[in-house]
Coordinates of C-alpha atoms in Angstrom, one line a residue:
X1 CA 26.4 269.3 204.9
X2 CA 24.9 266.4 206.9
X3 CA 28.0 266.0 208.7
X4 CA 27.7 270.0 209.3
X5 CA 24.2 269.6 211.1
X6 CA 25.1 266.6 213.2
X7 CA 27.7 268.1 215.0
X8 CA 25.7 271.3 215.4
X9 CA 22.6 269.7 216.9
X10 CA 23.7 269.7 220.5
X11 CA 24.6 273.3 220.1
X12 CA 22.0 276.3 220.0
X13 CA 20.4 277.2 216.7
X14 CA 22.1 279.9 214.8
X15 CA 20.2 282.1 212.3
X16 CA 21.1 280.4 208.6
X17 CA 19.6 279.6 205.9
X18 CA 20.2 275.5 206.1
X19 CA 20.3 275.5 210.0
X20 CA 17.5 278.1 210.5
X21 CA 14.9 275.3 208.6
X22 CA 16.0 272.1 210.4
X23 CA 15.9 273.7 213.7
X24 CA 12.3 274.9 212.9
X25 CA 11.5 271.0 212.3
X26 CA 13.1 270.3 215.9
X27 CA 11.5 272.6 217.7
X28 CA 8.1 271.5 216.4
X29 CA 8.8 268.1 216.9
X30 CA 9.4 268.6 220.5
X31 CA 6.5 270.9 221.0
X32 CA 4.2 267.8 219.6
X33 CA 5.8 265.8 222.4
X34 CA 4.9 267.8 225.1
X35 CA 1.4 268.3 224.0
X36 CA 0.8 264.5 224.0
X37 CA 2.9 264.2 227.4
X38 CA 0.8 266.7 229.0
X39 CA -2.4 264.8 227.3
X40 CA -1.5 261.6 228.7
X41 CA -0.6 262.5 232.1
X42 CA -4.4 263.4 232.9
X43 CA -5.3 259.7 232.6
X44 CA -1.6 257.7 234.0
X45 CA -2.6 257.9 237.2
X46 CA -5.9 255.9 236.2
X47 CA -4.6 253.8 233.6
X48 CA -1.8 252.7 235.9
X49 CA -3.6 252.0 238.5
X50 CA -6.0 249.7 236.2
X51 CA -3.1 247.6 234.9
X52 CA -1.5 247.1 238.1
X53 CA -5.0 245.7 239.7
X54 CA -5.7 243.8 236.3
X55 CA -2.2 242.6 236.3
X56 CA -2.5 241.2 239.9
X57 CA -5.8 239.5 239.2
X58 CA -4.6 237.8 236.0
X59 CA -6.0 240.2 233.5
X60 CA -4.7 240.9 230.1
X61 CA -4.0 243.5 228.5
X62 CA -3.7 245.5 225.1
X63 CA -2.2 248.2 223.8
X64 CA -4.3 251.0 222.2
X65 CA -5.0 254.6 221.4
X66 CA -1.5 256.4 222.2
X67 CA 0.5 253.5 224.2
X68 CA -2.5 253.6 226.8
X69 CA -2.9 250.0 228.7
X70 CA -6.6 249.2 228.4
X71 CA -8.1 245.9 229.6
X72 CA -8.8 243.6 227.1
X73 CA -12.1 242.4 228.2
X74 CA -13.6 246.3 228.4
X75 CA -11.2 248.1 225.6
X76 CA -12.7 251.5 225.6
X77 CA -13.8 252.1 229.1
X78 CA -11.9 251.7 232.4
X79 CA -14.2 249.5 233.9
X80 CA -12.0 248.8 237.0
X81 CA -12.1 252.2 237.9
X82 CA -15.7 251.8 238.5
X83 CA -15.4 249.2 240.8
X84 CA -14.7 249.4 244.7
X85 CA -11.1 247.9 245.4
X86 CA -12.8 245.3 247.7
X87 CA -14.5 243.7 244.5
X88 CA -14.1 242.3 241.3
X89 CA -16.4 244.0 238.2
X90 CA -16.4 242.1 235.1
X91 CA -17.6 243.8 231.9
X92 CA -20.9 242.3 232.2
X93 CA -22.1 244.2 234.9
X94 CA -21.8 242.2 237.9
X95 CA -20.1 243.2 241.2
X96 CA -18.7 240.3 242.9
X97 CA -18.3 241.2 246.6
X98 CA -18.8 237.7 248.3
X99 CA -16.8 236.2 250.8
X100 CA -14.2 239.0 251.3
X101 CA -14.8 239.8 255.1
X102 CA -16.8 242.8 254.5
X103 CA -18.5 245.0 257.1
X104 CA -20.1 247.3 255.1
X105 CA -21.8 247.8 251.8
X106 CA -19.4 249.5 249.2
X107 CA -20.7 252.1 247.0
X108 CA -22.4 250.9 244.1
X109 CA -21.5 252.8 240.7
X110 CA -24.5 253.4 238.3
X111 CA -23.5 250.6 235.7
X112 CA -24.0 247.9 237.9
X113 CA -26.9 245.4 237.5
X114 CA -26.0 242.4 240.0
X115 CA -24.4 242.9 243.3
X116 CA -23.2 239.6 245.2
X117 CA -22.3 240.5 248.8
X118 CA -23.1 237.1 250.8
X119 CA -20.9 235.4 253.0
X120 CA -19.4 238.7 254.7
X121 CA -19.9 240.4 258.1
X122 CA -22.2 243.2 257.0
X123 CA -24.3 244.4 260.1
X124 CA -26.2 247.1 258.1
X125 CA -26.9 249.5 254.9
X126 CA -26.2 253.1 255.2
X127 CA -28.0 255.4 252.8
X128 CA -27.0 256.4 249.8
X129 CA -24.6 253.5 248.7
X130 CA -27.6 252.3 245.9
X131 CA -29.0 255.8 245.1
X132 CA -26.6 255.9 241.9
X133 CA -27.2 252.5 240.8
X134 CA -31.0 252.8 239.7
X135 CA -30.7 249.9 237.1
X136 CA -29.8 247.3 239.7
X137 CA -31.6 244.0 239.0
X138 CA -30.1 241.8 242.1
X139 CA -28.9 242.4 245.3
X140 CA -27.5 239.2 247.2
X141 CA -26.8 239.7 251.0
X142 CA -27.7 236.5 252.5
X143 CA -25.3 235.0 255.0
X144 CA -24.1 238.2 256.8
X145 CA -24.9 239.6 260.0
X146 CA -27.9 242.4 259.1
X147 CA -29.7 244.0 261.7
X148 CA -33.2 245.6 261.3
X149 CA -31.9 248.7 263.1
X150 CA -29.0 249.1 261.0
X151 CA -30.3 249.1 257.6
X152 CA -31.7 253.1 256.4
X153 CA -35.4 253.6 256.1
X154 CA -36.4 252.8 252.3
X155 CA -32.8 251.9 251.3
X156 CA -34.3 250.0 248.4
X157 CA -37.0 252.3 247.5
X158 CA -35.2 253.9 244.8
X159 CA -34.3 250.9 242.8
X160 CA -37.1 250.4 239.8
X161 CA -35.6 247.6 238.3
X162 CA -34.9 245.1 241.1
X163 CA -36.4 241.9 240.8
X164 CA -34.4 239.6 243.5
X165 CA -33.6 240.6 247.0
X166 CA -31.8 237.6 249.0
X167 CA -31.7 238.8 252.9
X168 CA -31.7 235.2 254.0
X169 CA -29.6 233.8 256.7
X170 CA -29.1 237.2 258.6
X171 CA -30.2 238.5 261.8
X172 CA -33.3 240.8 260.8
X173 CA -36.4 241.0 262.9
X174 CA -38.7 242.8 260.5
X175 CA -38.7 243.0 256.8
X176 CA -37.1 246.5 255.4
X177 CA -39.3 249.4 254.5
X178 CA -40.0 250.6 251.1
X179 CA -39.4 247.6 249.0
X180 CA -39.9 248.1 245.1
X181 CA -42.9 247.2 243.5
X182 CA -40.7 245.5 240.8
X183 CA -39.6 243.1 243.4
X184 CA -40.6 239.2 242.0
X185 CA -38.5 237.2 244.2
X186 CA -37.8 238.2 247.8
X187 CA -36.0 235.8 250.3
X188 CA -35.7 236.9 254.2
X189 CA -35.9 233.2 255.8
X190 CA -33.4 232.3 258.7
X191 CA -33.5 235.4 260.4
X192 CA -35.5 236.7 263.7
X193 CA -38.8 237.8 262.2
X194 CA -41.7 237.2 264.3
X195 CA -44.4 239.7 262.8
X196 CA -44.9 240.9 259.2
X197 CA -46.7 244.3 259.4
X198 CA -49.9 245.0 257.2
X199 CA -47.5 247.3 255.0
X200 CA -44.8 245.5 254.8
X201 CA -45.3 244.1 251.5
X202 CA -48.0 246.4 250.4
X203 CA -47.7 247.2 246.4
X204 CA -45.6 244.4 245.5
X205 CA -48.2 243.2 242.8
X206 CA -45.4 241.5 241.1
X207 CA -43.8 239.6 243.6
X208 CA -44.1 235.5 242.3
X209 CA -41.9 234.1 245.0
X210 CA -41.6 234.9 249.1
X211 CA -39.8 232.7 251.5
X212 CA -40.1 233.5 255.1
X213 CA -39.3 230.3 256.3
X214 CA -37.3 229.5 259.6
X215 CA -38.3 232.6 261.6
X216 CA -40.8 233.1 264.7
X217 CA -43.8 234.3 262.7
X218 CA -47.0 233.2 264.5
X219 CA -49.6 235.0 262.2
X220 CA -49.0 237.4 258.9
X221 CA -52.3 238.7 259.3
X222 CA -53.6 240.7 256.2
X223 CA -49.9 241.1 255.1
X224 CA -50.2 238.6 252.1
X225 CA -53.6 239.9 250.9
X226 CA -51.6 242.6 248.2
X227 CA -49.6 239.8 246.5
X228 CA -51.9 239.1 243.8
X229 CA -48.9 237.4 241.5
X230 CA -47.8 235.1 244.2
X231 CA -47.1 231.7 243.0
X232 CA -44.7 230.3 246.2
X233 CA -45.2 231.0 249.2
X234 CA -42.8 229.0 251.6
X235 CA -43.6 229.6 255.6
X236 CA -42.4 226.2 257.0
X237 CA -40.3 226.6 260.4
X238 CA -42.2 229.1 261.9
X239 CA -44.8 229.5 264.7
X240 CA -48.2 229.2 262.8
X241 CA -51.3 227.9 264.9
X242 CA -53.5 228.2 262.0
X243 CA -53.1 228.4 258.1
X244 CA -52.5 232.3 257.1
X245 CA -55.9 234.0 256.3
X246 CA -56.4 235.8 252.8
X247 CA -53.8 233.6 251.2
X248 CA -53.0 234.9 247.4
X249 CA -55.6 233.5 244.6
X250 CA -52.6 232.5 242.4
X251 CA -50.7 230.6 244.7
X252 CA -49.4 227.1 243.4
X253 CA -47.0 225.9 246.1
X254 CA -47.6 226.3 249.7
X255 CA -45.2 225.0 252.6
X256 CA -46.3 225.4 256.2
X257 CA -44.5 222.2 257.5
X258 CA -42.9 222.5 260.8
X259 CA -45.8 225.0 262.7
X260 CA -48.4 224.2 265.4
X261 CA -51.3 223.8 263.0
X262 CA -54.1 221.9 264.3
X263 CA -57.0 223.1 262.1
X264 CA -57.7 223.6 258.3
X265 CA -59.9 226.1 257.4
X266 CA -63.0 224.5 255.4
X267 CA -62.7 225.4 251.5
X268 CA -59.2 226.9 251.8
X269 CA -58.1 224.6 248.8
X270 CA -61.1 225.2 246.4
X271 CA -60.8 229.1 246.7
X272 CA -57.3 228.8 245.3
X273 CA -57.8 226.6 242.1
X274 CA -54.0 227.2 240.9
X275 CA -52.6 225.1 244.3
X276 CA -50.8 222.1 242.9
X277 CA -48.5 221.3 245.8
X278 CA -49.1 221.7 249.7
X279 CA -47.0 220.6 252.5
X280 CA -48.4 220.5 255.9
X281 CA -46.2 218.0 257.4
X282 CA -44.9 217.8 261.2
X283 CA -47.8 219.7 262.5
X284 CA -50.8 219.0 264.9
X285 CA -53.4 218.1 262.7
X286 CA -56.0 215.6 264.1
X287 CA -59.1 213.9 262.2
X288 CA -61.3 216.6 263.8
X289 CA -59.5 219.7 262.6
X290 CA -59.9 218.7 258.9
X291 CA -63.1 219.5 257.5
X292 CA -64.8 216.6 254.9
X293 CA -63.6 216.7 251.3
X294 CA -60.9 219.7 252.2
X295 CA -58.8 217.6 250.1
X296 CA -61.1 216.3 247.4
X297 CA -60.0 219.0 244.9
X298 CA -58.9 218.0 241.5
X299 CA -56.3 220.7 241.0
X300 CA -54.1 219.4 243.8
X301 CA -51.2 217.1 242.8
X302 CA -49.0 216.5 246.0
X303 CA -50.1 216.4 249.6
X304 CA -47.8 216.0 252.5
X305 CA -49.4 215.5 256.1
X306 CA -46.7 213.6 257.3
X307 CA -45.9 213.4 261.1
X308 CA -49.3 214.5 262.5
X309 CA -51.8 212.8 264.4
X310 CA -54.2 211.3 262.1
X311 CA -55.9 208.4 262.3
X312 CA -57.7 208.1 259.5
X313 CA -56.9 208.4 255.8
X314 CA -58.8 211.6 254.6
X315 CA -61.1 211.7 251.5
X316 CA -58.7 212.4 248.6
X317 CA -59.2 213.4 244.8
X318 CA -58.9 210.8 242.0
X319 CA -56.5 213.2 240.2
X320 CA -53.8 213.5 243.4
X321 CA -50.4 212.0 242.2
X322 CA -48.1 211.8 245.5
X323 CA -49.5 211.6 248.8
X324 CA -47.4 211.4 252.2
X325 CA -48.9 210.1 255.2
X326 CA -46.0 208.4 257.3
X327 CA -45.7 209.0 260.7
X328 CA -49.4 209.0 262.2
X329 CA -51.6 207.0 264.1
X330 CA -53.6 205.4 261.5
X331 CA -55.2 202.5 261.8
X332 CA -57.5 201.4 259.0
X333 CA -56.4 201.2 254.7
X334 CA -59.2 202.6 253.6
X335 CA -60.2 201.9 249.9
X336 CA -63.3 204.6 249.9
X337 CA -60.6 207.6 250.6
X338 CA -59.1 207.3 247.1
X339 CA -62.0 205.3 245.3
X340 CA -65.6 206.1 245.7
X341 CA -66.5 203.6 243.3
X342 CA -64.0 200.7 242.0
X343 CA -64.3 199.5 238.9
X344 CA -62.4 199.2 235.6
X345 CA -63.7 202.4 234.6
X346 CA -62.7 204.6 238.3
X347 CA -59.4 204.3 239.6
X348 CA -57.3 207.0 241.4
X349 CA -53.8 208.6 239.9
X350 CA -51.7 207.9 242.6
X351 CA -48.6 207.1 241.6
X352 CA -46.4 207.7 245.3
X353 CA -48.3 206.5 248.5
X354 CA -46.4 206.6 251.6
X355 CA -48.0 205.3 255.3
X356 CA -45.1 203.5 256.7
X357 CA -44.8 204.3 260.7
X358 CA -48.7 204.1 261.0
X359 CA -50.6 201.2 262.7
X360 CA -51.8 199.1 259.5
X361 CA -49.7 196.5 258.0
X362 CA -50.3 195.0 254.4
X363 CA -52.5 192.3 255.6
X364 CA -55.3 195.3 256.5
X365 CA -55.3 196.2 252.6
X366 CA -58.3 195.1 250.8
X367 CA -57.9 193.3 247.6
X368 CA -59.7 196.3 246.0
X369 CA -57.1 198.9 246.8
X370 CA -55.0 197.0 244.1
X371 CA -57.7 198.0 241.5
X372 CA -58.3 201.3 242.7
X373 CA -54.3 202.1 242.8
X374 CA -53.3 200.3 239.7
X375 CA -51.4 203.4 238.7
X376 CA -49.2 203.5 242.1
X377 CA -45.5 202.6 241.2
X378 CA -44.4 203.3 245.1
X379 CA -46.9 202.3 247.9
X380 CA -44.9 202.2 251.4
X381 CA -46.7 200.7 254.4

C-alpha cells in the first residue's frame, strides 16, 4: 500500500477508501501552511528591516515565535521600528541622534525618555516633533545652530515630565517660551541672549540650576524672582553692571565673574543665608563700591574677588574658608580683616588665601597673622 501511495502522490487524488483519507490530510496540512504564511507576511517587512538594520549595527538576534527574527535586547517588541533611521534607540528608552550631521529634529516616539541631539547642524524645531513623547525627561540639544526665530512657540510646553533641557552653544537670542514647570536644570549658556523677559521663567518653581553664562545679558530684571527652588545661578561672562535684583532666596552658588560690576548692594549676602560660594572675579569693584561688612556673614565659605580694583582687604567672616584676592591693587595686609580679636580662642577658619599680584610682600605681614590664620594650609603673597 505504501508503494502505491508514493507513486500516486504527484497525481490528483482519486476517490478511494485509502487514498481519500490520505489526500484529506495532505490538503489540511497545505491549508495550515498557507494560513501561517499569510499571517507572517504582515510582519515580514518590519522584522526583516529590523534584522538588517541591527545586523549592520552589530546587534544579536534570536529566533522566536514562529521563526520570526527579533532582537535579543528587546525580544518581545520591535524597538527599532520606533526609532528614526538616523538614530540609535536601545531598549532603555534613550534616543541617540548626536553627531549625525542632522539639520532637523526627528519625530520622537512616545516611549522615549531621553533624547540626545547634540553636535549636529539643527537650526530649528518644528511644531509636533515632541507631541507624542510626553514622557520625555531629558532633551540634549547643545552644540547646534539653533535660532530663536526657528523654534516653534511653546514647543516644550506639552512635556510635563521634562527635567533637563540643554540648549547651550547655539545661536539663541532669547529663551524659548512655554517652558514646562517640571524643569530642574536649564542650560542656555554660550548663546546670543541679550535680555530675559519677565515671563520667560515664570512658573519654574522647581528649577534648581540655571546657566546663562557667556551671553550678552545686561540686566535680567525681575525674571529670576519666581525661581524659588534655584540653588545654582551662573551669569558669568555677560554685560552686567550690577548684581541682579530679586535674587532667589535659596541660592547656594552664585557666579558673576567676567562682568562690568562696580558696586555691590548692601546686605545682599545677609538676605540669602543659603549662599556658600560667590564669584565676583574680573569685574570693576573698588573699595568704595563695597559696603562695610558685606562679606562678614557666617554662612559664606568661598569668595572670589580676584582681578578687580581693590586697594584694601574687605572685612571677612571668621567662618570663610577660601578667599581669592589676587591681581588687585592691595597695599596693606590687615590682620583685622580676618580676626577682630587675635588670641588663642579667636582665629580665622581660612584654608586658602591668595594675595599674589598685589602691592604687598611677606615683610608686610604682621606676626599676629600667623596666630589669626593658624588653620591656613595655602597662602600666596
